[in-house]
mmCIF file of C-alpha atoms in Angstrom:
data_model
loop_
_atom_site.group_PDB
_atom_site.id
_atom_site.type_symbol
_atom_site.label_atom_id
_atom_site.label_comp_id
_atom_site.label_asym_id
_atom_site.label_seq_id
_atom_site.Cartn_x
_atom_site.Cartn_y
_atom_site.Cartn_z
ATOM 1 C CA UNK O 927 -112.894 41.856 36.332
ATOM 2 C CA UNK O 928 -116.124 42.716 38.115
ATOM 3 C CA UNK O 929 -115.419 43.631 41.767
ATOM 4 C CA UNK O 930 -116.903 41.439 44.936
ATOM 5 C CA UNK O 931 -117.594 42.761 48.458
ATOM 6 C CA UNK O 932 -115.563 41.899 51.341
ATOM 7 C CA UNK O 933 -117.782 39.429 52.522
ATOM 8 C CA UNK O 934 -118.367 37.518 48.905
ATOM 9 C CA UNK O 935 -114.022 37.827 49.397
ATOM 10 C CA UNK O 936 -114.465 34.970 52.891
ATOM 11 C CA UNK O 937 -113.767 31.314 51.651
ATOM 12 C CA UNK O 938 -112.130 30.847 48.611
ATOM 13 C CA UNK O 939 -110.927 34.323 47.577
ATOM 14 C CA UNK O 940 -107.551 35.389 49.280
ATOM 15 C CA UNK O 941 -105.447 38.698 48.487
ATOM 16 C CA UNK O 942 -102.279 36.983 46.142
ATOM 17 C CA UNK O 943 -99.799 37.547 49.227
ATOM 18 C CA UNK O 944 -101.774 35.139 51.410
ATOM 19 C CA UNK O 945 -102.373 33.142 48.692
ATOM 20 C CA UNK O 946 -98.568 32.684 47.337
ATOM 21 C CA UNK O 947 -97.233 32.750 50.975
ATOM 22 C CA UNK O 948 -99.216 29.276 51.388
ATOM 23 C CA UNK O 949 -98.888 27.956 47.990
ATOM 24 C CA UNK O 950 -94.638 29.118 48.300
ATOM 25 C CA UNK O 951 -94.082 28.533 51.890
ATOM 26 C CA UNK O 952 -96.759 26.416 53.667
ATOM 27 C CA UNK O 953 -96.782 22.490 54.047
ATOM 28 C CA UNK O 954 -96.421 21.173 51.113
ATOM 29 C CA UNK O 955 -95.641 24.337 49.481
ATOM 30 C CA UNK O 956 -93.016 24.751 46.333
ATOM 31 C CA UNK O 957 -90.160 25.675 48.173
ATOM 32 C CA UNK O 958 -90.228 22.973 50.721
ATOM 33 C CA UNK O 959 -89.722 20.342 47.753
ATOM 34 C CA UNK O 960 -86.793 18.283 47.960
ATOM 35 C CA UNK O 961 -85.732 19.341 44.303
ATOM 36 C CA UNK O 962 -85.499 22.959 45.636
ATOM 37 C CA UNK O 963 -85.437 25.981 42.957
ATOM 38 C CA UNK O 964 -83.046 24.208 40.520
ATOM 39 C CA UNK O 965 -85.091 21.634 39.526
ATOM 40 C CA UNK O 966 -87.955 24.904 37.911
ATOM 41 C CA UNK O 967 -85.705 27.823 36.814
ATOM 42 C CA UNK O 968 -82.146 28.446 36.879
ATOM 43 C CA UNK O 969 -80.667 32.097 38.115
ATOM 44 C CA UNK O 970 -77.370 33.347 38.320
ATOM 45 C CA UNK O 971 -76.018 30.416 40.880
ATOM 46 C CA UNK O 972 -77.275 27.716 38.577
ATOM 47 C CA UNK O 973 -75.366 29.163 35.340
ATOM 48 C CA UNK O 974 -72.033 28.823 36.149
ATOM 49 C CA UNK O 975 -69.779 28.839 39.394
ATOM 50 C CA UNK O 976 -68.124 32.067 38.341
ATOM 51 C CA UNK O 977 -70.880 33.706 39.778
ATOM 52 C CA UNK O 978 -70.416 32.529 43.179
ATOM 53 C CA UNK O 979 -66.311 32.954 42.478
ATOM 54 C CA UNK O 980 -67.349 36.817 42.500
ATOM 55 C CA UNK O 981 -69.556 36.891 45.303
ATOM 56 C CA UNK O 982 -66.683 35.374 46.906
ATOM 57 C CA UNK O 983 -64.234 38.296 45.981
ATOM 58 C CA UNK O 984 -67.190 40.441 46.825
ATOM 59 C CA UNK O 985 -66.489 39.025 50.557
ATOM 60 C CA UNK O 986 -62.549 39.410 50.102
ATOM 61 C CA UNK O 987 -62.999 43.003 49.762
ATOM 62 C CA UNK O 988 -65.842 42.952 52.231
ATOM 63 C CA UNK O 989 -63.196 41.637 54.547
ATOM 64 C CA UNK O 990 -60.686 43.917 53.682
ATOM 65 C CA UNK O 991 -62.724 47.176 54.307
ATOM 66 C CA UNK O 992 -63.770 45.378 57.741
ATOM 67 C CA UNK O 993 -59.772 45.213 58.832
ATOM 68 C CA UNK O 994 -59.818 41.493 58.569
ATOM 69 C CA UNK O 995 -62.277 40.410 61.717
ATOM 70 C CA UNK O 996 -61.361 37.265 63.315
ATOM 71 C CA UNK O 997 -64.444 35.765 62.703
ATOM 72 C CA UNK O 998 -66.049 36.999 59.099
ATOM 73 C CA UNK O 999 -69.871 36.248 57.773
ATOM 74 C CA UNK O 1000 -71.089 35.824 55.060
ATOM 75 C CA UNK O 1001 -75.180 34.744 54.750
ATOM 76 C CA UNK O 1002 -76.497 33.215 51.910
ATOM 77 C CA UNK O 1003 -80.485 34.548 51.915
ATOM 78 C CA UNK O 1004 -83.089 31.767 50.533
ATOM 79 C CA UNK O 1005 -79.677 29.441 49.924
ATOM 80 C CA UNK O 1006 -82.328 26.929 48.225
ATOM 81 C CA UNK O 1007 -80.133 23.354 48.582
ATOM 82 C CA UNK O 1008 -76.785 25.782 49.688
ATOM 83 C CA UNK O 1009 -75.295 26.343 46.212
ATOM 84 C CA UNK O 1010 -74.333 29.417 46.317
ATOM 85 C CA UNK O 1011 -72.971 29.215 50.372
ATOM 86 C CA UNK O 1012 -71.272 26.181 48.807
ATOM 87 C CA UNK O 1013 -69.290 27.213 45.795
ATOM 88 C CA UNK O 1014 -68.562 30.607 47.801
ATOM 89 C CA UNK O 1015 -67.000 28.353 50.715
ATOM 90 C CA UNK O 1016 -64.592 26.147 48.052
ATOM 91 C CA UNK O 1017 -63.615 29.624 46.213
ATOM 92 C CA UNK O 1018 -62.900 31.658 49.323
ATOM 93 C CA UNK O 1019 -58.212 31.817 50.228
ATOM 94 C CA UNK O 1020 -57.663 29.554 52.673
ATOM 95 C CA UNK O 1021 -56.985 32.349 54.997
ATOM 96 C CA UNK O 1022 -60.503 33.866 54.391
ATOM 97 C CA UNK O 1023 -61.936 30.754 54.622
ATOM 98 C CA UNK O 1024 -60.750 29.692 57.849
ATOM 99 C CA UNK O 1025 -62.085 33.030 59.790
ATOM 100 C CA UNK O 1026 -65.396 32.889 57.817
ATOM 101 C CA UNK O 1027 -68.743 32.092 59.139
ATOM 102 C CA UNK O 1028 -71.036 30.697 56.715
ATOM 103 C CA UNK O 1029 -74.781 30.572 57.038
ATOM 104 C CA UNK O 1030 -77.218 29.853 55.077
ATOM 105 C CA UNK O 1031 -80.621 30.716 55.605
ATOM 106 C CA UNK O 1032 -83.881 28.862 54.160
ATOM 107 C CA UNK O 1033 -87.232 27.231 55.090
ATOM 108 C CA UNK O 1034 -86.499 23.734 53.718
ATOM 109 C CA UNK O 1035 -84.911 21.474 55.539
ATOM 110 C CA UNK O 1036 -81.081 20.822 55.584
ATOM 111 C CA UNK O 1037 -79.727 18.941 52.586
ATOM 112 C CA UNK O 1038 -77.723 15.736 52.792
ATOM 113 C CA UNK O 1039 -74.209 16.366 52.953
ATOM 114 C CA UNK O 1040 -74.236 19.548 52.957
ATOM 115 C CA UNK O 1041 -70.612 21.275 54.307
ATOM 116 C CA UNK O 1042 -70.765 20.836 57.749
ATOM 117 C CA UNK O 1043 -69.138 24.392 57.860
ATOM 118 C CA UNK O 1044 -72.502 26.099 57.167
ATOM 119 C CA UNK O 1045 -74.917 26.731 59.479
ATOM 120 C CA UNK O 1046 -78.504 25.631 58.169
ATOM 121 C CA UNK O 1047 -81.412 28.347 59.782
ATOM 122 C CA UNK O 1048 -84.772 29.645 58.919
ATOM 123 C CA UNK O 1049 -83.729 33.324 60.168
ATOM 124 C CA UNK O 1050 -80.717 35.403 59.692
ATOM 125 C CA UNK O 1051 -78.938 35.900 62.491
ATOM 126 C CA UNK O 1052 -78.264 38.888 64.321
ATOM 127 C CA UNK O 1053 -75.339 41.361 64.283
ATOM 128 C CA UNK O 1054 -73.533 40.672 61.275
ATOM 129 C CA UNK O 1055 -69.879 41.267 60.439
ATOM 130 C CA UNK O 1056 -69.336 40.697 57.137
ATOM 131 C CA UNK O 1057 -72.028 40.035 54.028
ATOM 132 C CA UNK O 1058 -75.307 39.279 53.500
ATOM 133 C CA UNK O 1059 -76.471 38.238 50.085
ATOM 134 C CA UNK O 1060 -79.776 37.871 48.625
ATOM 135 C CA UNK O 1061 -80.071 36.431 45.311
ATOM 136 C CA UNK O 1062 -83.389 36.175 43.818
ATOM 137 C CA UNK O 1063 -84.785 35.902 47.403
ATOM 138 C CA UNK O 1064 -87.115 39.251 47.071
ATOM 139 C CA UNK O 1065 -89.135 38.292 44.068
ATOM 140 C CA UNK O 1066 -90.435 35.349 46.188
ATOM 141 C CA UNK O 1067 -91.709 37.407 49.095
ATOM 142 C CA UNK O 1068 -95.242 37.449 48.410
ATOM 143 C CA UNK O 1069 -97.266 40.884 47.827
ATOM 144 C CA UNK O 1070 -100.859 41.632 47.205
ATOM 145 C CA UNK O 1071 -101.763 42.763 43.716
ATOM 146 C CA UNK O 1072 -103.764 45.487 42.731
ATOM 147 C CA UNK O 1073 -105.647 46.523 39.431
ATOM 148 C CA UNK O 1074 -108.026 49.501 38.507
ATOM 149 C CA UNK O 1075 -111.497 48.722 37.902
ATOM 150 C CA UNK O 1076 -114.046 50.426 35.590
ATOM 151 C CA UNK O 1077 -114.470 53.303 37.801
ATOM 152 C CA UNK O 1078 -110.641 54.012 38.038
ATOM 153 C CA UNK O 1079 -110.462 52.701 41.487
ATOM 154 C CA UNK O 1080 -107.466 50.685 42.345
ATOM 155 C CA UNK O 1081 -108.813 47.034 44.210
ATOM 156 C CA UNK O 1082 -106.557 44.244 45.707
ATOM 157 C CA UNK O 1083 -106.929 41.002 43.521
ATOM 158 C CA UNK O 1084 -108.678 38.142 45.033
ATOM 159 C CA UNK O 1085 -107.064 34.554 43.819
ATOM 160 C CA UNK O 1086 -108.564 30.657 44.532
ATOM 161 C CA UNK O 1087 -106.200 28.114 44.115
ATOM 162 C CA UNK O 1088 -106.845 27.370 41.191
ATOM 163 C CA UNK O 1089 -105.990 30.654 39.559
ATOM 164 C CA UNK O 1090 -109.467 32.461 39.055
ATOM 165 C CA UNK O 1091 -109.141 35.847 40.260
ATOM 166 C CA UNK O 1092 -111.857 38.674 41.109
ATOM 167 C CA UNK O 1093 -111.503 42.079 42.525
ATOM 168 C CA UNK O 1094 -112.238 42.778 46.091
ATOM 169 C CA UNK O 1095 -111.940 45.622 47.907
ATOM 170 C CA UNK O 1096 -109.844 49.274 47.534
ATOM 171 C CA UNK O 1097 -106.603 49.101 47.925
ATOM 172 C CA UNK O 1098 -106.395 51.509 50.988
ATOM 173 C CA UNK O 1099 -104.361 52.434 54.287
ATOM 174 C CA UNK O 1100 -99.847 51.728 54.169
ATOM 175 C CA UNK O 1101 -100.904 49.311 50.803
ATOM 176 C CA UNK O 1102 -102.434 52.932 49.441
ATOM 177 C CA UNK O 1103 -100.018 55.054 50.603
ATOM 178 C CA UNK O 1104 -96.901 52.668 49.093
ATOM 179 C CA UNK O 1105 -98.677 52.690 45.788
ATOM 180 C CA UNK O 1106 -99.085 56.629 45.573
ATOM 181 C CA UNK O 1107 -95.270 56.666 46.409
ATOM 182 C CA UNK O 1108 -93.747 54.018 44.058
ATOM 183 C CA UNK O 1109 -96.218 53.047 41.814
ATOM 184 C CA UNK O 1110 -98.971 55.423 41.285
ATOM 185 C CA UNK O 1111 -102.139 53.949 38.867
ATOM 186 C CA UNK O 1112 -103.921 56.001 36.161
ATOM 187 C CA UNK O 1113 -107.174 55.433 35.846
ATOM 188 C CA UNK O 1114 -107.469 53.184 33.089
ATOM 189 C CA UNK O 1115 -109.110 50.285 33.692
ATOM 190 C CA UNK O 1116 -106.876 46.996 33.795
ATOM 191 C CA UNK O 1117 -103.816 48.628 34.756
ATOM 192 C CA UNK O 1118 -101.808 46.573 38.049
ATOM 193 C CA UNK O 1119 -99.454 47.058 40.218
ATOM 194 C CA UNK O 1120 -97.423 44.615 42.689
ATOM 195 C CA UNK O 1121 -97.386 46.520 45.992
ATOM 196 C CA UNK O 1122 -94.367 46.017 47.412
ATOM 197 C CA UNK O 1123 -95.003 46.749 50.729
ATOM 198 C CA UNK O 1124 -93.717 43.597 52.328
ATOM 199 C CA UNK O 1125 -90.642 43.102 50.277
ATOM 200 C CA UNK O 1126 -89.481 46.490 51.877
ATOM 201 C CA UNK O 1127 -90.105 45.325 55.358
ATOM 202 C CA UNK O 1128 -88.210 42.155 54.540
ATOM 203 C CA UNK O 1129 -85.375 43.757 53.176
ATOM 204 C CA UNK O 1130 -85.075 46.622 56.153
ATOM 205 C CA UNK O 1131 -85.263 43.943 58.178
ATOM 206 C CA UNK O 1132 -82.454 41.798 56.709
ATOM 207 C CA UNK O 1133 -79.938 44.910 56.039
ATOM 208 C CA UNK O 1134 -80.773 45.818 59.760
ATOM 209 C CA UNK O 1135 -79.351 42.445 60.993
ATOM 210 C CA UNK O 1136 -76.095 44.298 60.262
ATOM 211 C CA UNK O 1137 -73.672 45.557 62.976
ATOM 212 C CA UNK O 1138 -70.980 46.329 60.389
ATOM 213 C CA UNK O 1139 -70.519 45.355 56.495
ATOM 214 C CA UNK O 1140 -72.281 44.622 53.669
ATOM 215 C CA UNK O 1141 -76.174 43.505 52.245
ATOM 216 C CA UNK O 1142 -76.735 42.958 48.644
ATOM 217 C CA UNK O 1143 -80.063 41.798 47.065
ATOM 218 C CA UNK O 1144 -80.043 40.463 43.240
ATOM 219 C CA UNK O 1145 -83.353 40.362 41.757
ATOM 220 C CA UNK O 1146 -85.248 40.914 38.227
ATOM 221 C CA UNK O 1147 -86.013 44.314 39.442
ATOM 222 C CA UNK O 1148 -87.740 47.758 37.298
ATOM 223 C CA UNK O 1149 -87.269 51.555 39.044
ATOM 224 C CA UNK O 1150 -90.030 54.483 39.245
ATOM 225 C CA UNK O 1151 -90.589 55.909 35.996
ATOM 226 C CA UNK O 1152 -90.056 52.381 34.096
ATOM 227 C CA UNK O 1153 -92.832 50.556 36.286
ATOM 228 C CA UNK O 1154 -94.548 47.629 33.859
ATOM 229 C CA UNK O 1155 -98.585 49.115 33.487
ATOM 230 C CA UNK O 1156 -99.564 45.641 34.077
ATOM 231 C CA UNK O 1157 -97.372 44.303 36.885
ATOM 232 C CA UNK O 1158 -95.216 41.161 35.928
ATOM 233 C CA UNK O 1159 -96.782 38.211 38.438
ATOM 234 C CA UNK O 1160 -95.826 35.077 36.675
ATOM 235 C CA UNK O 1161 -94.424 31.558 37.304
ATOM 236 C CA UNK O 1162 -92.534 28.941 36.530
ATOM 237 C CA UNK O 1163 -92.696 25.015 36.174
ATOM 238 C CA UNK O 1164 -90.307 22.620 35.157
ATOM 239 C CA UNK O 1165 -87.546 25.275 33.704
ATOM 240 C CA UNK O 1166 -90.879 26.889 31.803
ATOM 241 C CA UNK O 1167 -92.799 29.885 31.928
ATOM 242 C CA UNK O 1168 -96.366 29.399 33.011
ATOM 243 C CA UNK O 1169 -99.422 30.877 34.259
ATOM 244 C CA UNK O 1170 -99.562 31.959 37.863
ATOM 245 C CA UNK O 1171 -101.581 29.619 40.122
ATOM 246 C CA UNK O 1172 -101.529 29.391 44.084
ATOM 247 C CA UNK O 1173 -101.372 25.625 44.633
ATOM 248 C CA UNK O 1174 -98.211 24.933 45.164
ATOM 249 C CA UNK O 1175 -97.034 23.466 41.888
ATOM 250 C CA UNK O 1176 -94.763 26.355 40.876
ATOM 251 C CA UNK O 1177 -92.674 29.182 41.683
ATOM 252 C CA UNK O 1178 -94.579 32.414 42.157
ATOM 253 C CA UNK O 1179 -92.094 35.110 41.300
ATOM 254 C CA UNK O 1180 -92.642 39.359 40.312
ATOM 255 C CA UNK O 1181 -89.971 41.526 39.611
ATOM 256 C CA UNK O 1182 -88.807 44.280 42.389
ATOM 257 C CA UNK O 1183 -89.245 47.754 43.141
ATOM 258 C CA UNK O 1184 -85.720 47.797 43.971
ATOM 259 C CA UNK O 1185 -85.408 51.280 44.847
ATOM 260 C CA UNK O 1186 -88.839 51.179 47.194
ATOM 261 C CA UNK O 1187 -86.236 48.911 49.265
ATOM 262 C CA UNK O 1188 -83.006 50.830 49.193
ATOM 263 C CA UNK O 1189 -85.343 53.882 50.444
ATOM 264 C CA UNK O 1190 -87.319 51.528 52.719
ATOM 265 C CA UNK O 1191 -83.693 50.836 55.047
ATOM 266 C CA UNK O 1192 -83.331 54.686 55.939
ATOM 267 C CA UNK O 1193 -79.397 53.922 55.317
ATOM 268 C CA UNK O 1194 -76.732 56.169 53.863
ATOM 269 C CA UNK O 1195 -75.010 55.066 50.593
ATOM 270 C CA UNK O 1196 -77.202 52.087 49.166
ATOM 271 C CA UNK O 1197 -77.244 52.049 45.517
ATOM 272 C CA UNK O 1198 -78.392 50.518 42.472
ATOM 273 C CA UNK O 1199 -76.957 48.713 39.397
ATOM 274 C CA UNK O 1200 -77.292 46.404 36.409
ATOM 275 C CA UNK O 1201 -75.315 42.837 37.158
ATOM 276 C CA UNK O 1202 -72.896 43.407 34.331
ATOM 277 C CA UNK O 1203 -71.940 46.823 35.866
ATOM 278 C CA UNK O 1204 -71.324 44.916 39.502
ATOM 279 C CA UNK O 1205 -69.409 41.784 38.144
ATOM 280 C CA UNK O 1206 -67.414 43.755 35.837
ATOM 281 C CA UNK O 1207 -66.355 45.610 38.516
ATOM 282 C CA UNK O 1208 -65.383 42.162 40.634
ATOM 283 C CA UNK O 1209 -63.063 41.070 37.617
ATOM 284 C CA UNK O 1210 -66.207 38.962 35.354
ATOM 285 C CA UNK O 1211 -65.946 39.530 31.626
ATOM 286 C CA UNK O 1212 -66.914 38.022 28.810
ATOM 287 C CA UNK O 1213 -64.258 38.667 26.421
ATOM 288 C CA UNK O 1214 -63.006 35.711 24.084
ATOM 289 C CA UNK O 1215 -59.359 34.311 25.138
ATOM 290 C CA UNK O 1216 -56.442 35.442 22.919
ATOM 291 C CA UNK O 1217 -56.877 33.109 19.703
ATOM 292 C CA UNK O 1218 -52.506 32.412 20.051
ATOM 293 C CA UNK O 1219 -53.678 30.509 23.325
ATOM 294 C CA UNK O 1220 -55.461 27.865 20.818
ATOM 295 C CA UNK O 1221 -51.844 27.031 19.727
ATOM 296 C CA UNK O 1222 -49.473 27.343 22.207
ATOM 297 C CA UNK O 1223 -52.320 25.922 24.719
ATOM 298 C CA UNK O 1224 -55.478 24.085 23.197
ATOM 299 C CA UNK O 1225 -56.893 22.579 26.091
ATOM 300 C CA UNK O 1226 -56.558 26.150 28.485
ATOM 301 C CA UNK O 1227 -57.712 27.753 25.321
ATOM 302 C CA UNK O 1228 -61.330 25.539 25.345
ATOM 303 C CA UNK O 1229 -61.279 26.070 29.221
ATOM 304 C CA UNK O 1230 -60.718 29.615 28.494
ATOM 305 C CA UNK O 1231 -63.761 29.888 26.007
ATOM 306 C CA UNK O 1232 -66.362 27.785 27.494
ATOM 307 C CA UNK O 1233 -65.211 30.227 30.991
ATOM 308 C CA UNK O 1234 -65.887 33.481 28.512
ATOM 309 C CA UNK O 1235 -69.324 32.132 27.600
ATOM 310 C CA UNK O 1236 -70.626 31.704 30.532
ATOM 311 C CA UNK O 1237 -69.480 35.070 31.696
ATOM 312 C CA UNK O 1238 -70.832 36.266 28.484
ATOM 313 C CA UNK O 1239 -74.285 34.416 30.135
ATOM 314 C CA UNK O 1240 -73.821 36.315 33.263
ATOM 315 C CA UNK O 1241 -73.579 39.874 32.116
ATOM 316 C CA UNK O 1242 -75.787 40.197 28.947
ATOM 317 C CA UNK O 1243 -78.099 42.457 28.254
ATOM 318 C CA UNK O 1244 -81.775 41.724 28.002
ATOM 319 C CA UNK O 1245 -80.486 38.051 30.031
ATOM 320 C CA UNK O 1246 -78.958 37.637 33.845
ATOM 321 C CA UNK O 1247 -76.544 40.816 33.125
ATOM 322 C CA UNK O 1248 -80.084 43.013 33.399
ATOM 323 C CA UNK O 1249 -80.816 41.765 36.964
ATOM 324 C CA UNK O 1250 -80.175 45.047 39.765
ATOM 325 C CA UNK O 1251 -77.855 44.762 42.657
ATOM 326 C CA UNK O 1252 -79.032 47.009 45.255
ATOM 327 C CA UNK O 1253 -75.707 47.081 47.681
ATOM 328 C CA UNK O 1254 -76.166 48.588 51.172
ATOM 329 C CA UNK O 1255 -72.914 49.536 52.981
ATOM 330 C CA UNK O 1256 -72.962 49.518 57.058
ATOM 331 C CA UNK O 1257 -69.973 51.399 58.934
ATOM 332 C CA UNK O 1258 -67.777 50.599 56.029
ATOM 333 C CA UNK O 1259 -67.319 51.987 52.318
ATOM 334 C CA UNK O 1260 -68.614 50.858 48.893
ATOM 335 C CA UNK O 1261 -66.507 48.137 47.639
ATOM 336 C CA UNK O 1262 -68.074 48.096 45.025
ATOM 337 C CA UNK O 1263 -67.751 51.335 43.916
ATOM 338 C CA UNK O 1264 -65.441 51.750 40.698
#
């Protein structure tokens, strides 16, 4: 792409983060749809309701390490229609459940009969006691995108609506500085980067709202040294793959420089690993029941199997298993640790 000049850039031509924070978040915009996320893709929540069974052990031992507070939270970030706050809620002991404090925290509106036990909000709230979870919520904070041009000069991208892109100007100043740090360009020409500037910022800012507890943040993610030469902006329509265009008629999504945000929240102890590695460690495995449970028990043993499967779903590799968990202790240990 042939670059333009910052005033050719006025009209039409918009960096991608002001471009997908419209086309994601503005009137109108994808996620303010009354079909929410579910009705384009399906992530870990949507596969099966062990997943939210873990997170809520997650918050059992979350609890535990906190001394049992009298009031415990747990925060569901971009809850799209509340499933995961939901099937945490109905999976939770009765005597965690009745202490815990359930919010979920989106820019679409409330849903219809939602549990009137969660508390519907656009921001999380402050002070936290307990755990705040963030699946797939990262990949959907918008960044600008940058590619090198013939000269070996990294630019921002320039995006219209309807998916045409250009180059505009150098990427320079914190944009500049974050690239040279996580994802540093060679000069061949073509090669892109997501700068992940904002996501940082977003997740400091989250973690932060924590007096005392736990943040976690789930997310196709990739690590320095293993950065994709030529980013990985896509989107998705309809439960397919499709090309990335700011108009609000699908998800806008790019994987995560996970460890740009663990460094980002100037916290002790945050860490990352693969989803198999985190729900094996809350009790999830895909292991096939014992085949003597098909006789003595032949309906538990087809509960059994269709419950190993989706586990199996969960934790594979090269599927949902791959996705990183970057967990961020406050004022308590790693529960998560062994």
């Amino acid at each position: 792409m042939e670059p333009v000049t910052a005033g050719a850039a006025e009209g039409d031509w918009r960096g991608w983060r002001a471009a997908a924070e419209a086309a994601l978040y503005g009137p109108g915009g994808f996620y303010r749809r009354p079909e929410g996320p579910a009705g384009h893709f399906r992530t870990s929540v949507h596969a099966s309701p062990l997943f939210a069974a873990a997170v809520a052990r997650l918050l059992c031992r979350v609890d535990e390490a906190l001394g049992r507070p009298a009031v415990l939270d747990f925060v569901d970030m971009a809850a799209g229609r509340g499933e995961l706050v939901t099937g945490v809620l109905a999976a939770l002991p009765a005597d965690v459940a009745a202490r815990a404090r359930a919010r979920a925290v989106e820019l679409a509106a409330r849903p219809a009969g939602l549990d009137h036990r969660i508390e519907w909000r656009t921001e999380p709230p402050e002070r936290i006691t307990g755990l705040l979870f963030a699946n797939e919520w990262l990949d959907n904070v918008p960044v600008e995108v940058a590619e090198v041009d013939s000269a070996g000069v990294p630019r921002l991208v320039l995006v219209r609506e309807d998916g045409t892109e250009r180059l505009g100007e150098p990427v320079s100043g914190a944009d500049a500085e974050w690239l040279a740090r996580w994802w540093p360009l060679g000069p061949e020409e073509g090669l892109r980067a997501e700068i992940g500037l904002t996501r940082d910022r977003a997740w400091s800012a989250a973690a932060g709202t924590l007096a005392r507890g736990l943040a976690v943040a789930v997310d196709y993610a990739h690590t320095a040294g293993a950065r994709p030469p030529f980013g990985t902006l896509t989107a998705f329509r309809e439960g397919r793959e499709t090309t990335p265009v700011p108009d609000g008629s699908c998800d806008l999504t790019a994987h995560v420089a996970l460890d740009a945000c663990a460094a980002a929240c100037a916290l002790p102890g945050a860490r990352l690993l693969p989803q198999r590695e985190a729900l094996h460690a809350l009790g999830l495995n895909g292991a096939r029941p014992p085949l003597a449970l098909a006789s003595t028990d032949p309906a538990g043993y087809v509960r059994a199997l269709a419950s190993a499967g989706e586990a199996a779903e969960l934790t594979a590799p090269g599927g949902l298993g791959d996705f990183g968990w970057l967990v961020q202790p406050v004022g308590m240990a790693d529960v998560l640790d062994g």
